[in-house]
């Protein structure tokens, strides 16, 4: 989707941080903005900023972990704007750091509720409408460098949710028809309220790098070039384990899962 002029863009977690910065970018493209967030005061601040810049923006308080609230968000978007063209599943929270063995179950459930099920709620609720309408649409999910490796030690619940968002988004792009685009936005360390220290890439620099990739229809929307080093370290360790204990051999594709499933489907 190269042109967002007059397109309705729904951004969860749009009151601050990456969501708010992307709202500025989409606003520059003359999109109609719908910002959803649990924080009403941050939504008001974002709305005031974007309205002062001449942007078309409305806001909605929404807890993405509650599918009923996501349904209500979609209902209001379709009622007020006719439809959504873009859903940007960006809402997310961080977790207290600590050893995996000592993880608080309630905190773990909370972060999975927002970072994973919150994204799935958006994918499911809006995706069903996109499928039914058969019009060009775009679903963007915010992953993380933590989708690919453990960038943040002793934060496994957060890392696990971002691994899972990658898996969900990869699966989604295989499943949807051509009129629905899918992208995985992959922040590295970005200076937002989610980060407990004043450090990382400036959020506007991040969106400046990412936005052209979104417009170009890329699936992996990347920044933070040093992440390639960490990804290669992880992949190298995996490849070396296979080379040592399960090396390739003639006919090994017979046990490939997709090969097996295709064979079974052909026999049925």
PDB file of C-alpha atoms in Angstrom:
ATOM      1  CA  UNK A   1       0.000   0.000   0.000  1.00  0.00           C
ATOM      2  CA  UNK A   2       2.038   2.922  -1.298  1.00  0.00           C
ATOM      3  CA  UNK A   3      -0.522   5.680  -0.796  1.00  0.00           C
ATOM      4  CA  UNK A   4      -2.214   6.353   2.541  1.00  0.00           C
ATOM      5  CA  UNK A   5      -4.027   9.530   1.548  1.00  0.00           C
ATOM      6  CA  UNK A   6      -7.592   9.416   2.907  1.00  0.00           C
ATOM      7  CA  UNK A   7      -6.990   5.883   4.185  1.00  0.00           C
ATOM      8  CA  UNK A   8      -8.174   5.073   7.705  1.00  0.00           C
ATOM      9  CA  UNK A   9      -5.265   3.919   9.852  1.00  0.00           C
ATOM     10  CA  UNK A  10      -6.029   2.394  13.261  1.00  0.00           C
ATOM     11  CA  UNK A  11      -3.070   2.353  15.666  1.00  0.00           C
ATOM     12  CA  UNK A  12      -3.260   0.603  19.022  1.00  0.00           C
ATOM     13  CA  UNK A  13      -0.905   1.952  21.660  1.00  0.00           C
ATOM     14  CA  UNK A  14      -1.234   5.203  19.747  1.00  0.00           C
ATOM     15  CA  UNK A  15      -1.117   7.540  22.709  1.00  0.00           C
ATOM     16  CA  UNK A  16       2.657   7.557  23.134  1.00  0.00           C
ATOM     17  CA  UNK A  17       5.978   6.166  21.982  1.00  0.00           C
ATOM     18  CA  UNK A  18       6.214   4.302  18.696  1.00  0.00           C
ATOM     19  CA  UNK A  19       2.461   4.370  18.079  1.00  0.00           C
ATOM     20  CA  UNK A  20       2.258   8.131  18.437  1.00  0.00           C
ATOM     21  CA  UNK A  21       5.339   8.632  16.272  1.00  0.00           C
ATOM     22  CA  UNK A  22       3.836   6.468  13.536  1.00  0.00           C
ATOM     23  CA  UNK A  23       0.619   8.481  13.830  1.00  0.00           C
ATOM     24  CA  UNK A  24       2.679  11.543  12.924  1.00  0.00           C
ATOM     25  CA  UNK A  25       4.116   9.691   9.899  1.00  0.00           C
ATOM     26  CA  UNK A  26       0.758   8.461   8.651  1.00  0.00           C
ATOM     27  CA  UNK A  27      -0.645  11.934   9.281  1.00  0.00           C
ATOM     28  CA  UNK A  28       2.012  13.368   6.989  1.00  0.00           C
ATOM     29  CA  UNK A  29       0.654  10.978   4.353  1.00  0.00           C
ATOM     30  CA  UNK A  30      -2.826  12.548   4.831  1.00  0.00           C
ATOM     31  CA  UNK A  31      -4.277   9.431   6.431  1.00  0.00           C
ATOM     32  CA  UNK A  32      -7.310   9.530   8.692  1.00  0.00           C
ATOM     33  CA  UNK A  33      -6.087   8.457  12.114  1.00  0.00           C
ATOM     34  CA  UNK A  34      -7.823   6.399  14.781  1.00  0.00           C
ATOM     35  CA  UNK A  35      -5.670   6.077  17.892  1.00  0.00           C
ATOM     36  CA  UNK A  36      -6.508   3.522  20.566  1.00  0.00           C
ATOM     37  CA  UNK A  37      -4.825   3.261  23.959  1.00  0.00           C
ATOM     38  CA  UNK A  38      -5.589   2.407  27.579  1.00  0.00           C
ATOM     39  CA  UNK A  39      -4.193   5.758  28.729  1.00  0.00           C
ATOM     40  CA  UNK A  40      -6.833   8.438  28.211  1.00  0.00           C
ATOM     41  CA  UNK A  41      -4.567  11.366  29.103  1.00  0.00           C
ATOM     42  CA  UNK A  42      -1.894  10.284  26.617  1.00  0.00           C
ATOM     43  CA  UNK A  43      -4.550   9.914  23.941  1.00  0.00           C
ATOM     44  CA  UNK A  44      -5.698  13.466  24.656  1.00  0.00           C
ATOM     45  CA  UNK A  45      -2.126  14.749  24.332  1.00  0.00           C
ATOM     46  CA  UNK A  46      -1.601  12.869  21.071  1.00  0.00           C
ATOM     47  CA  UNK A  47      -4.901  14.137  19.702  1.00  0.00           C
ATOM     48  CA  UNK A  48      -4.042  17.737  20.598  1.00  0.00           C
ATOM     49  CA  UNK A  49      -0.625  17.477  18.948  1.00  0.00           C
ATOM     50  CA  UNK A  50      -1.939  15.917  15.753  1.00  0.00           C
ATOM     51  CA  UNK A  51      -4.970  18.200  15.518  1.00  0.00           C
ATOM     52  CA  UNK A  52      -2.704  21.238  15.864  1.00  0.00           C
ATOM     53  CA  UNK A  53      -0.733  19.877  12.916  1.00  0.00           C
ATOM     54  CA  UNK A  54      -3.927  19.724  10.867  1.00  0.00           C
ATOM     55  CA  UNK A  55      -4.383  15.959  11.028  1.00  0.00           C
ATOM     56  CA  UNK A  56      -7.693  14.092  10.934  1.00  0.00           C
ATOM     57  CA  UNK A  57      -7.647  12.167  14.205  1.00  0.00           C
ATOM     58  CA  UNK A  58     -10.069  10.523  16.616  1.00  0.00           C
ATOM     59  CA  UNK A  59      -9.227   8.544  19.742  1.00  0.00           C
ATOM     60  CA  UNK A  60     -10.695   5.590  21.566  1.00  0.00           C
ATOM     61  CA  UNK A  61      -9.835   4.209  24.999  1.00  0.00           C
ATOM     62  CA  UNK A  62      -9.302   0.494  24.435  1.00  0.00           C
ATOM     63  CA  UNK A  63      -7.667  -2.352  26.326  1.00  0.00           C
ATOM     64  CA  UNK A  64      -6.511  -4.668  23.530  1.00  0.00           C
ATOM     65  CA  UNK A  65      -6.342  -7.639  25.897  1.00  0.00           C
ATOM     66  CA  UNK A  66     -10.161  -7.503  26.072  1.00  0.00           C
ATOM     67  CA  UNK A  67     -11.552  -8.795  22.765  1.00  0.00           C
ATOM     68  CA  UNK A  68     -14.923  -7.152  23.461  1.00  0.00           C
ATOM     69  CA  UNK A  69     -13.238  -3.751  23.557  1.00  0.00           C
ATOM     70  CA  UNK A  70     -11.420  -4.494  20.298  1.00  0.00           C
ATOM     71  CA  UNK A  71     -14.749  -5.475  18.724  1.00  0.00           C
ATOM     72  CA  UNK A  72     -16.218  -2.193  19.939  1.00  0.00           C
ATOM     73  CA  UNK A  73     -13.241  -0.316  18.475  1.00  0.00           C
ATOM     74  CA  UNK A  74     -13.819  -1.947  15.089  1.00  0.00           C
ATOM     75  CA  UNK A  75     -17.566  -1.257  15.247  1.00  0.00           C
ATOM     76  CA  UNK A  76     -16.918   2.430  15.873  1.00  0.00           C
ATOM     77  CA  UNK A  77     -14.330   2.661  13.087  1.00  0.00           C
ATOM     78  CA  UNK A  78     -16.684   1.085  10.547  1.00  0.00           C
ATOM     79  CA  UNK A  79     -19.554   3.275  11.775  1.00  0.00           C
ATOM     80  CA  UNK A  80     -17.642   6.563  11.684  1.00  0.00           C
ATOM     81  CA  UNK A  81     -15.184   5.997   8.814  1.00  0.00           C
ATOM     82  CA  UNK A  82     -16.866   3.375   6.651  1.00  0.00           C
ATOM     83  CA  UNK A  83     -14.044   0.885   7.189  1.00  0.00           C
ATOM     84  CA  UNK A  84     -10.423   0.598   8.280  1.00  0.00           C
ATOM     85  CA  UNK A  85      -7.701   0.322   5.650  1.00  0.00           C
ATOM     86  CA  UNK A  86      -4.779  -0.288   8.003  1.00  0.00           C
ATOM     87  CA  UNK A  87      -4.617  -1.939  11.400  1.00  0.00           C
ATOM     88  CA  UNK A  88      -1.373  -1.314  13.265  1.00  0.00           C
ATOM     89  CA  UNK A  89      -1.225  -3.686  16.261  1.00  0.00           C
ATOM     90  CA  UNK A  90       1.322  -1.738  18.252  1.00  0.00           C
ATOM     91  CA  UNK A  91       0.131  -1.753  21.865  1.00  0.00           C
ATOM     92  CA  UNK A  92       2.595  -3.414  24.205  1.00  0.00           C
ATOM     93  CA  UNK A  93       3.980  -3.391  27.710  1.00  0.00           C
ATOM     94  CA  UNK A  94       7.275  -4.325  29.339  1.00  0.00           C
ATOM     95  CA  UNK A  95       7.875  -6.628  32.274  1.00  0.00           C
ATOM     96  CA  UNK A  96       9.953  -6.534  35.438  1.00  0.00           C
ATOM     97  CA  UNK A  97      13.284  -8.243  34.860  1.00  0.00           C
ATOM     98  CA  UNK A  98      14.253 -11.346  36.757  1.00  0.00           C
ATOM     99  CA  UNK A  99      15.208 -15.035  36.449  1.00  0.00           C
ATOM    100  CA  UNK A 100      12.781 -17.294  34.581  1.00  0.00           C
ATOM    101  CA  UNK A 101      12.444 -19.583  37.587  1.00  0.00           C
ATOM    102  CA  UNK A 102      11.157 -16.699  39.702  1.00  0.00           C
ATOM    103  CA  UNK A 103       8.663 -15.224  37.214  1.00  0.00           C
ATOM    104  CA  UNK A 104       5.458 -13.937  38.804  1.00  0.00           C
ATOM    105  CA  UNK A 105       2.584 -15.875  37.143  1.00  0.00           C
ATOM    106  CA  UNK A 106       0.237 -12.885  37.339  1.00  0.00           C
ATOM    107  CA  UNK A 107       2.759 -10.606  35.659  1.00  0.00           C
ATOM    108  CA  UNK A 108       3.427 -13.258  33.018  1.00  0.00           C
ATOM    109  CA  UNK A 109      -0.299 -13.589  32.280  1.00  0.00           C
ATOM    110  CA  UNK A 110      -0.660  -9.813  32.045  1.00  0.00           C
ATOM    111  CA  UNK A 111       2.119  -9.299  29.525  1.00  0.00           C
ATOM    112  CA  UNK A 112       0.936 -12.224  27.391  1.00  0.00           C
ATOM    113  CA  UNK A 113      -2.573 -10.765  27.536  1.00  0.00           C
ATOM    114  CA  UNK A 114      -1.437  -7.466  26.050  1.00  0.00           C
ATOM    115  CA  UNK A 115       1.576  -8.297  23.874  1.00  0.00           C
ATOM    116  CA  UNK A 116       0.352 -11.550  22.358  1.00  0.00           C
ATOM    117  CA  UNK A 117      -3.394 -11.940  22.807  1.00  0.00           C
ATOM    118  CA  UNK A 118      -3.859  -8.195  22.295  1.00  0.00           C
ATOM    119  CA  UNK A 119      -2.210  -8.492  18.878  1.00  0.00           C
ATOM    120  CA  UNK A 120      -4.212 -11.622  18.072  1.00  0.00           C
ATOM    121  CA  UNK A 121      -7.447  -9.891  19.074  1.00  0.00           C
ATOM    122  CA  UNK A 122      -6.734  -7.165  16.525  1.00  0.00           C
ATOM    123  CA  UNK A 123      -5.703  -9.647  13.849  1.00  0.00           C
ATOM    124  CA  UNK A 124      -8.847 -11.709  14.384  1.00  0.00           C
ATOM    125  CA  UNK A 125     -11.417  -8.929  14.764  1.00  0.00           C
ATOM    126  CA  UNK A 126     -10.177  -6.656  11.986  1.00  0.00           C
ATOM    127  CA  UNK A 127      -8.893  -9.496   9.814  1.00  0.00           C
ATOM    128  CA  UNK A 128     -12.328 -11.087   9.527  1.00  0.00           C
ATOM    129  CA  UNK A 129     -13.719  -7.799   8.253  1.00  0.00           C
ATOM    130  CA  UNK A 130     -10.841  -7.371   5.805  1.00  0.00           C
ATOM    131  CA  UNK A 131     -11.486 -10.868   4.463  1.00  0.00           C
ATOM    132  CA  UNK A 132     -15.197 -10.210   4.026  1.00  0.00           C
ATOM    133  CA  UNK A 133     -14.764  -6.877   2.269  1.00  0.00           C
ATOM    134  CA  UNK A 134     -12.109  -8.039  -0.217  1.00  0.00           C
ATOM    135  CA  UNK A 135     -10.600  -4.544  -0.465  1.00  0.00           C
ATOM    136  CA  UNK A 136      -6.911  -3.616  -0.188  1.00  0.00           C
ATOM    137  CA  UNK A 137      -6.011  -3.717   3.509  1.00  0.00           C
ATOM    138  CA  UNK A 138      -2.868  -3.851   5.620  1.00  0.00           C
ATOM    139  CA  UNK A 139      -2.133  -5.463   8.980  1.00  0.00           C
ATOM    140  CA  UNK A 140       1.051  -4.366  10.747  1.00  0.00           C
ATOM    141  CA  UNK A 141       2.188  -6.055  13.949  1.00  0.00           C
ATOM    142  CA  UNK A 142       4.884  -4.637  16.177  1.00  0.00           C
ATOM    143  CA  UNK A 143       7.440  -7.301  16.998  1.00  0.00           C
ATOM    144  CA  UNK A 144      10.904  -6.538  18.310  1.00  0.00           C
ATOM    145  CA  UNK A 145      14.546  -7.426  17.954  1.00  0.00           C
ATOM    146  CA  UNK A 146      13.475  -9.744  20.779  1.00  0.00           C
ATOM    147  CA  UNK A 147      11.492 -11.651  18.157  1.00  0.00           C
ATOM    148  CA  UNK A 148      14.791 -13.061  16.890  1.00  0.00           C
ATOM    149  CA  UNK A 149      17.079 -13.339  19.906  1.00  0.00           C
ATOM    150  CA  UNK A 150      17.208 -12.418  23.578  1.00  0.00           C
ATOM    151  CA  UNK A 151      18.145  -8.769  23.429  1.00  0.00           C
ATOM    152  CA  UNK A 152      16.901  -8.115  26.956  1.00  0.00           C
ATOM    153  CA  UNK A 153      18.307 -10.615  29.470  1.00  0.00           C
ATOM    154  CA  UNK A 154      16.089 -11.848  32.310  1.00  0.00           C
ATOM    155  CA  UNK A 155      12.947 -10.673  30.521  1.00  0.00           C
ATOM    156  CA  UNK A 156      11.751 -13.957  29.079  1.00  0.00           C
ATOM    157  CA  UNK A 157       7.983 -13.231  29.210  1.00  0.00           C
ATOM    158  CA  UNK A 158       8.472 -10.109  27.071  1.00  0.00           C
ATOM    159  CA  UNK A 159      10.873 -11.921  24.740  1.00  0.00           C
ATOM    160  CA  UNK A 160       8.506 -14.878  24.439  1.00  0.00           C
ATOM    161  CA  UNK A 161       5.592 -12.650  23.458  1.00  0.00           C
ATOM    162  CA  UNK A 162       7.687 -11.064  20.719  1.00  0.00           C
ATOM    163  CA  UNK A 163       8.840 -14.458  19.443  1.00  0.00           C
ATOM    164  CA  UNK A 164       5.169 -15.430  19.304  1.00  0.00           C
ATOM    165  CA  UNK A 165       4.141 -12.258  17.465  1.00  0.00           C
ATOM    166  CA  UNK A 166       6.733 -13.108  14.805  1.00  0.00           C
ATOM    167  CA  UNK A 167       5.279 -16.615  14.477  1.00  0.00           C
ATOM    168  CA  UNK A 168       1.724 -15.303  14.267  1.00  0.00           C
ATOM    169  CA  UNK A 169       2.630 -12.716  11.658  1.00  0.00           C
ATOM    170  CA  UNK A 170       4.603 -15.201   9.532  1.00  0.00           C
ATOM    171  CA  UNK A 171       1.643 -17.571   9.611  1.00  0.00           C
ATOM    172  CA  UNK A 172      -0.793 -14.783   8.812  1.00  0.00           C
ATOM    173  CA  UNK A 173       0.972 -13.731   5.628  1.00  0.00           C
ATOM    174  CA  UNK A 174       0.777 -17.297   4.315  1.00  0.00           C
ATOM    175  CA  UNK A 175      -2.934 -17.545   5.047  1.00  0.00           C
ATOM    176  CA  UNK A 176      -4.461 -14.286   3.818  1.00  0.00           C
ATOM    177  CA  UNK A 177      -5.409 -13.503   0.214  1.00  0.00           C
ATOM    178  CA  UNK A 178      -3.459 -11.012  -1.859  1.00  0.00           C
ATOM    179  CA  UNK A 179      -5.674  -8.046  -1.016  1.00  0.00           C
ATOM    180  CA  UNK A 180      -4.437  -8.124   2.606  1.00  0.00           C
ATOM    181  CA  UNK A 181      -0.862  -7.009   3.144  1.00  0.00           C
ATOM    182  CA  UNK A 182       1.020  -8.081   6.258  1.00  0.00           C
ATOM    183  CA  UNK A 183       4.112  -6.593   7.875  1.00  0.00           C
ATOM    184  CA  UNK A 184       6.212  -7.144  10.984  1.00  0.00           C
ATOM    185  CA  UNK A 185       7.643  -3.941  12.452  1.00  0.00           C
ATOM    186  CA  UNK A 186      10.868  -4.749  14.292  1.00  0.00           C
ATOM    187  CA  UNK A 187      12.054  -2.033  16.694  1.00  0.00           C
ATOM    188  CA  UNK A 188      15.418  -2.343  18.314  1.00  0.00           C
ATOM    189  CA  UNK A 189      16.201  -0.263  21.395  1.00  0.00           C
ATOM    190  CA  UNK A 190      14.048   2.849  20.843  1.00  0.00           C
ATOM    191  CA  UNK A 191      13.766   5.698  23.313  1.00  0.00           C
ATOM    192  CA  UNK A 192      10.107   5.508  24.388  1.00  0.00           C
ATOM    193  CA  UNK A 193       8.205   5.448  27.706  1.00  0.00           C
ATOM    194  CA  UNK A 194       8.478   1.639  27.540  1.00  0.00           C
ATOM    195  CA  UNK A 195      12.235   1.937  28.062  1.00  0.00           C
ATOM    196  CA  UNK A 196      13.243   2.576  31.698  1.00  0.00           C
ATOM    197  CA  UNK A 197      16.317   4.647  30.784  1.00  0.00           C
ATOM    198  CA  UNK A 198      16.864   7.644  28.528  1.00  0.00           C
ATOM    199  CA  UNK A 199      18.671   5.778  25.769  1.00  0.00           C
ATOM    200  CA  UNK A 200      18.200   4.160  22.388  1.00  0.00           C
ATOM    201  CA  UNK A 201      17.302   5.376  18.926  1.00  0.00           C
ATOM    202  CA  UNK A 202      15.138   8.477  18.771  1.00  0.00           C
ATOM    203  CA  UNK A 203      11.562   7.403  18.063  1.00  0.00           C
ATOM    204  CA  UNK A 204      11.174   9.792  15.141  1.00  0.00           C
ATOM    205  CA  UNK A 205      14.405   8.515  13.607  1.00  0.00           C
ATOM    206  CA  UNK A 206      13.033   4.999  13.951  1.00  0.00           C
ATOM    207  CA  UNK A 207       9.778   5.798  12.158  1.00  0.00           C
ATOM    208  CA  UNK A 208      11.640   7.762   9.479  1.00  0.00           C
ATOM    209  CA  UNK A 209      13.592   4.598   8.628  1.00  0.00           C
ATOM    210  CA  UNK A 210      10.583   2.301   8.929  1.00  0.00           C
ATOM    211  CA  UNK A 211       7.938   4.263   7.030  1.00  0.00           C
ATOM    212  CA  UNK A 212       9.423   3.877   3.526  1.00  0.00           C
ATOM    213  CA  UNK A 213       9.589   0.120   4.098  1.00  0.00           C
ATOM    214  CA  UNK A 214       5.905   0.055   5.021  1.00  0.00           C
ATOM    215  CA  UNK A 215       5.033   2.027   1.886  1.00  0.00           C
ATOM    216  CA  UNK A 216       7.124  -0.388  -0.191  1.00  0.00           C
ATOM    217  CA  UNK A 217       5.124  -3.357   1.129  1.00  0.00           C
ATOM    218  CA  UNK A 218       8.037  -5.023   2.912  1.00  0.00           C
ATOM    219  CA  UNK A 219       7.266  -7.810   5.367  1.00  0.00           C
ATOM    220  CA  UNK A 220      10.294  -7.328   7.642  1.00  0.00           C
ATOM    221  CA  UNK A 221      10.431  -3.639   8.588  1.00  0.00           C
ATOM    222  CA  UNK A 222      13.854  -3.211  10.140  1.00  0.00           C
ATOM    223  CA  UNK A 223      16.240  -0.732  11.751  1.00  0.00           C
ATOM    224  CA  UNK A 224      19.184  -1.202  14.149  1.00  0.00           C
ATOM    225  CA  UNK A 225      21.705  -2.767  11.781  1.00  0.00           C
ATOM    226  CA  UNK A 226      23.781  -4.425  14.532  1.00  0.00           C
ATOM    227  CA  UNK A 227      20.878  -6.811  15.089  1.00  0.00           C
ATOM    228  CA  UNK A 228      22.118  -8.704  12.025  1.00  0.00           C
ATOM    229  CA  UNK A 229      25.176  -9.711  14.080  1.00  0.00           C
ATOM    230  CA  UNK A 230      23.039 -11.118  16.899  1.00  0.00           C
ATOM    231  CA  UNK A 231      20.749 -12.948  14.475  1.00  0.00           C
ATOM    232  CA  UNK A 232      23.735 -14.534  12.731  1.00  0.00           C
ATOM    233  CA  UNK A 233      25.214 -15.618  16.079  1.00  0.00           C
ATOM    234  CA  UNK A 234      21.987 -17.412  16.964  1.00  0.00           C
ATOM    235  CA  UNK A 235      21.534 -18.996  13.535  1.00  0.00           C
ATOM    236  CA  UNK A 236      25.183 -20.093  13.441  1.00  0.00           C
ATOM    237  CA  UNK A 237      24.828 -21.931  16.740  1.00  0.00           C
ATOM    238  CA  UNK A 238      21.733 -23.726  15.451  1.00  0.00           C
ATOM    239  CA  UNK A 239      23.368 -24.606  12.115  1.00  0.00           C
ATOM    240  CA  UNK A 240      26.456 -25.939  13.898  1.00  0.00           C
ATOM    241  CA  UNK A 241      24.322 -28.192  16.114  1.00  0.00           C
ATOM    242  CA  UNK A 242      22.630 -29.676  13.043  1.00  0.00           C
ATOM    243  CA  UNK A 243      25.915 -30.059  11.194  1.00  0.00           C
ATOM    244  CA  UNK A 244      27.393 -31.947  14.139  1.00  0.00           C
ATOM    245  CA  UNK A 245      24.482 -34.181  15.152  1.00  0.00           C
ATOM    246  CA  UNK A 246      21.924 -34.170  12.329  1.00  0.00           C
ATOM    247  CA  UNK A 247      23.761 -33.419   9.071  1.00  0.00           C
ATOM    248  CA  UNK A 248      21.942 -33.341   5.754  1.00  0.00           C
ATOM    249  CA  UNK A 249      21.740 -36.653   3.888  1.00  0.00           C
ATOM    250  CA  UNK A 250      20.051 -37.990   0.789  1.00  0.00           C
ATOM    251  CA  UNK A 251      16.296 -38.355   1.214  1.00  0.00           C
ATOM    252  CA  UNK A 252      16.113 -36.393   4.457  1.00  0.00           C
ATOM    253  CA  UNK A 253      13.362 -34.199   3.016  1.00  0.00           C
ATOM    254  CA  UNK A 254      11.027 -37.172   3.402  1.00  0.00           C
ATOM    255  CA  UNK A 255      10.702 -36.258   7.075  1.00  0.00           C
ATOM    256  CA  UNK A 256      10.087 -32.573   6.419  1.00  0.00           C
ATOM    257  CA  UNK A 257       6.759 -31.637   8.026  1.00  0.00           C
ATOM    258  CA  UNK A 258       5.408 -29.829   4.978  1.00  0.00           C
ATOM    259  CA  UNK A 259       6.459 -32.672   2.714  1.00  0.00           C
ATOM    260  CA  UNK A 260       4.668 -35.149   4.960  1.00  0.00           C
ATOM    261  CA  UNK A 261       1.516 -33.032   5.173  1.00  0.00           C
ATOM    262  CA  UNK A 262       1.454 -32.523   1.409  1.00  0.00           C
ATOM    263  CA  UNK A 263       1.842 -36.247   0.863  1.00  0.00           C
ATOM    264  CA  UNK A 264      -0.968 -37.034   3.298  1.00  0.00           C
ATOM    265  CA  UNK A 265      -3.209 -34.426   1.655  1.00  0.00           C
ATOM    266  CA  UNK A 266      -2.517 -35.988  -1.724  1.00  0.00           C
ATOM    267  CA  UNK A 267      -3.506 -39.399  -0.417  1.00  0.00           C
ATOM    268  CA  UNK A 268      -6.780 -38.280   1.096  1.00  0.00           C
TER     269      UNK A 268
END
